[in-house]
XYZ file of C-alpha atoms in Angstrom:
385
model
C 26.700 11.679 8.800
C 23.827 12.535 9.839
C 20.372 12.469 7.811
C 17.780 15.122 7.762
C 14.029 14.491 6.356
C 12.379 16.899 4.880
C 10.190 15.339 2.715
C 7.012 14.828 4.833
C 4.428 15.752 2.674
C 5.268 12.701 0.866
C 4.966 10.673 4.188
C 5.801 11.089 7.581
C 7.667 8.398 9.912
C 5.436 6.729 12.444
C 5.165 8.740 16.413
C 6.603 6.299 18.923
C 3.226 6.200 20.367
C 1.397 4.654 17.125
C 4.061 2.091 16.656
C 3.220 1.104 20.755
C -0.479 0.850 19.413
C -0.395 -1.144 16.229
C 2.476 -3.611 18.290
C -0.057 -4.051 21.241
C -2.923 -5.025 18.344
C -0.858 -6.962 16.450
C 0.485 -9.040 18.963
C -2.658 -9.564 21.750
C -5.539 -9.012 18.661
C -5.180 -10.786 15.498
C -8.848 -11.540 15.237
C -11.401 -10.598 11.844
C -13.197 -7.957 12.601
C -15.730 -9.876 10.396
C -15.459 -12.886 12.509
C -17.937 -13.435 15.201
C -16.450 -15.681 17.763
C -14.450 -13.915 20.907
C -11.465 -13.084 18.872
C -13.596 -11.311 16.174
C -15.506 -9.202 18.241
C -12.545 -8.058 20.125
C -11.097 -6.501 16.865
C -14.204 -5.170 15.790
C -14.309 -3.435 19.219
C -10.602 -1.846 18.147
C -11.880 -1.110 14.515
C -15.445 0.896 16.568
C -13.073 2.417 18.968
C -10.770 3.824 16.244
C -14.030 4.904 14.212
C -15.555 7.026 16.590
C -12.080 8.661 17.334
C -11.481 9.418 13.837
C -15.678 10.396 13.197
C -15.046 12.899 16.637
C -12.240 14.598 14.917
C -14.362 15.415 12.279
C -17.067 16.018 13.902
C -19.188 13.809 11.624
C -21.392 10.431 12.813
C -18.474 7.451 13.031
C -21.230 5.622 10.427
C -19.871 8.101 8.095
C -16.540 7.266 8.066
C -15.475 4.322 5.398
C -11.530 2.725 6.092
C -9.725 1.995 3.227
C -5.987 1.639 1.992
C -5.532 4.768 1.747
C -6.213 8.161 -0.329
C -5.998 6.829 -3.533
C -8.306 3.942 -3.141
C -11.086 6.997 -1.288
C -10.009 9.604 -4.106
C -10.583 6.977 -7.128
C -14.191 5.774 -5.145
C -15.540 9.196 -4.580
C -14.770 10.395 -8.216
C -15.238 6.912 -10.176
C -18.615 6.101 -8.336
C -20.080 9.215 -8.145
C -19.666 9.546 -12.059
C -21.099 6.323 -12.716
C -24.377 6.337 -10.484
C -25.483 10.151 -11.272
C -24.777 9.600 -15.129
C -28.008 10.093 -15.685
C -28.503 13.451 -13.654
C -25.684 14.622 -16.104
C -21.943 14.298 -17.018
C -20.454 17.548 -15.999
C -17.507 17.901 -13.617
C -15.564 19.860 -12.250
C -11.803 20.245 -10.677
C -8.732 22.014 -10.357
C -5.542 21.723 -12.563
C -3.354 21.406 -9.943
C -4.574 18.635 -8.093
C -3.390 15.305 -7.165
C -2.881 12.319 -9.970
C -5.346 10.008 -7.775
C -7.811 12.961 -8.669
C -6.488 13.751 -12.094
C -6.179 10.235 -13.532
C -9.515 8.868 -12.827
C -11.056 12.164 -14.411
C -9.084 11.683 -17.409
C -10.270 7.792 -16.983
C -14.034 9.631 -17.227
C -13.300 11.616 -20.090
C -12.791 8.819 -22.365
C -16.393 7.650 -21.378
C -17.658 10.300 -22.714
C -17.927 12.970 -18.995
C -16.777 16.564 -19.771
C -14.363 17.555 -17.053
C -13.597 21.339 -16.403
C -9.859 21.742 -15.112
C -10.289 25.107 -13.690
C -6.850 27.355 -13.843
C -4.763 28.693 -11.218
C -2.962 31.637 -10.126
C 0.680 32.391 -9.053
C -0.518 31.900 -5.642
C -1.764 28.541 -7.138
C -5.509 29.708 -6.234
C -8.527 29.497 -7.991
C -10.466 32.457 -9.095
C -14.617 31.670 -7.940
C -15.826 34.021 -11.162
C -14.209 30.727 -13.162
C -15.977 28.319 -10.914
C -19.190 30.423 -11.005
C -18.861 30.323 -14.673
C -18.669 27.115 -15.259
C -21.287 25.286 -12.790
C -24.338 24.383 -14.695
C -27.074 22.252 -14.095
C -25.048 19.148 -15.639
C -22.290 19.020 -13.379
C -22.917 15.896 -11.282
C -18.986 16.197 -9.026
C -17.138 18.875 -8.108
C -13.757 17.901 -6.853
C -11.326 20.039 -5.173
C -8.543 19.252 -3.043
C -8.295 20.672 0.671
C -4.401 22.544 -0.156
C -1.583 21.677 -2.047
C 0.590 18.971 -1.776
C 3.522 20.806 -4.009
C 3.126 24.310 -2.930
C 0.787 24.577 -0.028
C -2.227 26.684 -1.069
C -5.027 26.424 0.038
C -8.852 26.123 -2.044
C -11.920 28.271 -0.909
C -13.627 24.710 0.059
C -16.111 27.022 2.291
C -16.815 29.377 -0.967
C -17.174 26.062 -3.301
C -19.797 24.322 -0.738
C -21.695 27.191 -0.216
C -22.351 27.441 -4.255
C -23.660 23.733 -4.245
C -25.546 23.785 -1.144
C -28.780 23.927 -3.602
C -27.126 21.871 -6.907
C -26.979 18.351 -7.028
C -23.273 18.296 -7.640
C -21.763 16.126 -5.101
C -18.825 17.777 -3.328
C -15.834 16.112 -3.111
C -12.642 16.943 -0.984
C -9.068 15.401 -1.085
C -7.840 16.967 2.462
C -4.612 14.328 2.437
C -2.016 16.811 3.083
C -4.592 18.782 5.154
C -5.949 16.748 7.818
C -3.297 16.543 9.917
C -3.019 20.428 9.976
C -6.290 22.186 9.977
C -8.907 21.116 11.704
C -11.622 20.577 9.383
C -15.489 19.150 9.938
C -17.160 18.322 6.681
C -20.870 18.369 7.906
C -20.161 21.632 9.177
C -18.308 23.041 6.261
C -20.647 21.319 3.758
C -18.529 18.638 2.062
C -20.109 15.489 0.600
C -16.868 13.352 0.547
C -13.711 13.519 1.599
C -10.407 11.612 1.159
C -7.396 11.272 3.625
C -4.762 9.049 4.522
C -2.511 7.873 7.973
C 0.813 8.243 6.709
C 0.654 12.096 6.136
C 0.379 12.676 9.811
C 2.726 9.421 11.471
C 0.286 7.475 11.090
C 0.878 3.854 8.949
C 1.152 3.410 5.353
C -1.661 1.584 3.715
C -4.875 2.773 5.406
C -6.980 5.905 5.076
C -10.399 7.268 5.143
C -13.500 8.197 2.962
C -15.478 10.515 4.549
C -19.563 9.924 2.872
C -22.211 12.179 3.975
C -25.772 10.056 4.724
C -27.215 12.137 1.563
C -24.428 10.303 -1.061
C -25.788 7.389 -2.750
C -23.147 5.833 -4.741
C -22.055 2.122 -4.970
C -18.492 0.226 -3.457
C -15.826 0.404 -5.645
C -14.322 -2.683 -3.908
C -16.483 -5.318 -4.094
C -16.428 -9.115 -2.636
C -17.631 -8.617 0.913
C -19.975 -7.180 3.561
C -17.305 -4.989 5.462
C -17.480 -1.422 6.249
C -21.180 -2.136 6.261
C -21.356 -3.051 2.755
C -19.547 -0.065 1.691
C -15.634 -1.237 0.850
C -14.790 -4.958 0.702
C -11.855 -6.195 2.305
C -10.863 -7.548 5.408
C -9.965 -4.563 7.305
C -6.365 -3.790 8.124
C -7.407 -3.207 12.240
C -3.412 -2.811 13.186
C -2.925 -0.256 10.725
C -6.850 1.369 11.341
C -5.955 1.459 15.156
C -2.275 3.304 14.272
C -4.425 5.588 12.206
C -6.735 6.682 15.016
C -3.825 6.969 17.485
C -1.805 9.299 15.368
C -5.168 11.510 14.755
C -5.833 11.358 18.255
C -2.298 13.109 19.274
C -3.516 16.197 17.444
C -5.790 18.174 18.601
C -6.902 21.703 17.504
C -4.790 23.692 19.327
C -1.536 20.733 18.484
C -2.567 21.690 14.643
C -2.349 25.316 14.911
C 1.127 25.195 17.078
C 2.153 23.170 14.057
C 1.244 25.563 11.602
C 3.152 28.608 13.284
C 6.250 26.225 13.547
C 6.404 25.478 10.118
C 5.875 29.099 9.339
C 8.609 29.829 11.848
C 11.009 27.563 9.582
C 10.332 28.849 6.032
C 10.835 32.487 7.395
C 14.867 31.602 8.621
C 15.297 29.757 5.278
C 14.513 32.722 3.660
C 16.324 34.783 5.916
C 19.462 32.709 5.941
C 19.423 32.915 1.828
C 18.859 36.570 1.899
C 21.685 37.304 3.973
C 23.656 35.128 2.069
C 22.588 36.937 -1.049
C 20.979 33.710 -2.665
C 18.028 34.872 -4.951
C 15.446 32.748 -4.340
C 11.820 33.163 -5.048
C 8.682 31.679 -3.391
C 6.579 29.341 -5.399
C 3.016 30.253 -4.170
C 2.614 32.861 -1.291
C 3.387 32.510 2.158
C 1.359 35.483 2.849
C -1.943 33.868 1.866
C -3.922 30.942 3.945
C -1.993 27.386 3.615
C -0.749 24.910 4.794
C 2.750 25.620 6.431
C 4.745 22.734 6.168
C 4.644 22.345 1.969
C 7.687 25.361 1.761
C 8.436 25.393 -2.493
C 11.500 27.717 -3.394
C 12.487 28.555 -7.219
C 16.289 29.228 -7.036
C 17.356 30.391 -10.338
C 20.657 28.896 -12.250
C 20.206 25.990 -10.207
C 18.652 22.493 -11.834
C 16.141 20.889 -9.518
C 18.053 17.145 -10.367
C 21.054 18.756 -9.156
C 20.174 20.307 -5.977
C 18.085 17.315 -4.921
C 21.200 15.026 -5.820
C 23.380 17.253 -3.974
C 21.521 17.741 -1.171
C 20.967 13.946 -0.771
C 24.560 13.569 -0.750
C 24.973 16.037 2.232
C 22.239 13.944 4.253
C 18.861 15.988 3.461
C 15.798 14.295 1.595
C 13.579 16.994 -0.162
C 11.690 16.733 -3.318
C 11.120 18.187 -6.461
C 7.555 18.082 -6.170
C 4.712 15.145 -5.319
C 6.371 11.857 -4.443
C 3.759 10.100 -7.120
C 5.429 11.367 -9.907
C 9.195 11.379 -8.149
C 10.188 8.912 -11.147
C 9.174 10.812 -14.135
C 10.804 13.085 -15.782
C 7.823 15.939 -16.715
C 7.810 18.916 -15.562
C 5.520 19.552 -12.522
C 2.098 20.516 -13.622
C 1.143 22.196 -10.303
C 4.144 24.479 -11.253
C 2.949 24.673 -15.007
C -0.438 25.728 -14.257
C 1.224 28.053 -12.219
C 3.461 29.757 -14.266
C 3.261 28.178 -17.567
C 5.138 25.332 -19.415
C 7.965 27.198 -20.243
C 8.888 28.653 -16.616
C 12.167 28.407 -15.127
C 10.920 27.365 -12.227
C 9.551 24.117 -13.703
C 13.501 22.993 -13.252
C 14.886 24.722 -10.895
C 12.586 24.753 -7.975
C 12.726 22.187 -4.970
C 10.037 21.100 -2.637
C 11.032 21.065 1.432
C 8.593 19.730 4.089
C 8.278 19.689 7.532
C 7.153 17.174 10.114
C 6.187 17.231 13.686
C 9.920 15.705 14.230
C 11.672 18.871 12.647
C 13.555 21.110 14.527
C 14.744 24.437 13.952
C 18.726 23.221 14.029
C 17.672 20.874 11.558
C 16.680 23.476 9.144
C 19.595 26.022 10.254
C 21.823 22.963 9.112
C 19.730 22.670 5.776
C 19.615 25.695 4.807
C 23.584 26.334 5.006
C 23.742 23.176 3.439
C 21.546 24.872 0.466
C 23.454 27.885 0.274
C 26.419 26.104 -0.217
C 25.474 23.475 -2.934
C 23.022 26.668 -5.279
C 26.342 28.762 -5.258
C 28.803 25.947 -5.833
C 25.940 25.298 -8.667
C 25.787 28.811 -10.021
C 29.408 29.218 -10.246
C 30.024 25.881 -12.410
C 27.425 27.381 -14.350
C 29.150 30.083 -15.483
């Protein structure tokens, strides 16, 4: 049988092309970067090489750009530091209720010190409105920190709206663009972003390294401490395999790759939806494909049908999907994207299913899901009954 993934905005599996990279450093490079004999300075020649690729990307100085292990580690930083060294400048923050638990949980971490944290709501599109944001900046908010889109449903934040409000408060401005990078091309000096967070593995790159993005204007202090890499910045011998995989993967996609992505993606949730319409599935949309996002996060509410069950199901006929973010795969709440969304007593909170694409999808592979789908919500409906 064969097996279909379509769960890559949990991670994505490695281009051929990064694997050739991080082989080559791993097996002819095994020096410290720290280190400053010939084998040292040979890796820290990879680790600057991979820096400035990344920093061009973003169109930001390759000073600017901070390795780490990944997301979490740059999300926890940004938010955990920035709260501690403007304390005194005030405790305000602000974020979004739908954003990722490396954002959320840290914030909640803050409360308990005694920060105020505004969660702001959400639409059905899962948008924010700006008349809440504008309502609720003051001159104590210290951190704004919104995500770049949606890992569960796709949407995307008005990051250029947000950045143009703080370009005169002190609020820091902080951006999680981990499912985003890959797709959009985004500059943070340009667009105004203090920080930013992303990671390798959402765009086949490696697991266990990703990025901090800090402008030159951010003073905060490491959150890893207990040496002088990344220029004092974020101890820890630096991973330069996994840094160089990163930089090859980001290299592979440029502008114009991104955008052909997009309107592939696009081009797959529109014959989902058109296969389940002529099959006479009902089916809504969680979120709005109409609206800017990112394409490959596709979320579909299929009523009568359990979200356990389909995933099960489909798992069994040989295609991985989700039920929502990977980080909370295990539990058994209820999404909260989807419950800011719609409220905590939706249907959709249990019978709605997360499918997304990768650069290695193909359109037969999501002809073959989607009859797959068809199948399994009517065989579901009808025991149902």
């Amino acid at each position: 049988m064969k097996h279909v993934y379509l769960d890559n905005a949990a991670t994505t599996p490695m281009k051929p092309e990064v694997v050739a990279a991080m082989t080559d450093q791993m097996q002819n490079d095994f020096g410290n970067a720290s280190s400053t004999h010939f084998f040292g300075r040979t890796a820290h020649a990879a680790l600057d090489k991979a820096r400035q690729t990344i920093a061009n990307a973003l169109a930001v100085k390759p000073d600017w750009v901070i390795f780490t292990a990944g997301a979490t580690e740059s999300n926890n930083t940004a938010i955990t530091q920035t709260a501690h060294a403007r304390a005194s400048l005030g405790k305000h923050i602000i974020t979004t209720a739908i954003e990722h638990l490396s954002v959320l949980e840290p914030l909640r971490a803050l409360e308990k010190e005694g920060y105020t944290v505004t969660y702001l709501p959400v639409d059905e599109n899962g948008e924010i409105n700006m008349a809440d944001f504008d309502a609720t900046l003051d001159d104590d908010t210290i951190l704004v920190s919104v995500m770049y889109g949606n890992n569960e449903v796709g949407s995307q934040m008005p990051i250029k709206a947000i950045a143009d409000r703080l370009r005169d408060h002190q609020a820091y401005f902080h951006v999680d663009a981990t499912q985003a990078f890959g797709l959009l091309p985004i500059h943070p000096e340009e667009l105004g972003i203090d920080m930013l967070s992303a990671s390798a593995h959402k765009l086949n790159g490696p697991k266990g390294v990703g990025l901090m993005y800090r402008a030159e204007n951010v003073k905060i202090q490491p959150f890893m401490r207990g040496g002088e890499q990344e220029t004092k910045r974020r101890a820890g011998t630096e991973n330069v395999a996994g840094i160089v995989g990163f930089a090859t993967a980001v290299s592979l996609l440029d502008d114009d790759a991104k955008a052909q992505l997009q309107q592939r993606y696009a081009s797959f949730s529109r014959e989902i939806c058109s296969k389940l319409e002529a099959a006479g599935v009902t089916y809504h949309v969680n979120g709005n494909l109409d609206r800017p996002r990112l394409q490959h996060v596709f979320n579909l509410y299929l009523p009568g049908a359990s979200t356990y069950a389909m995933q099960t199901n489909l798992d069994l006929a040989g295609f991985a999907i989700s039920g929502g973010s990977a980080c909370t795969a295990g539990s058994l709440e209820p999404s909260h994207v989807l419950t800011a969304m719609y409220g905590e007593k939706s249907p959709r909170l249990e019978e709605s299913i997360r499918i997304s694409y990768g650069s290695m999808t193909t359109m037969e592979d999501v002809d073959a899901f989607a009859d797959a789908l068809i199948r399994i919500v009517q065989r579901l409906i009808a025991r149902s009954k």
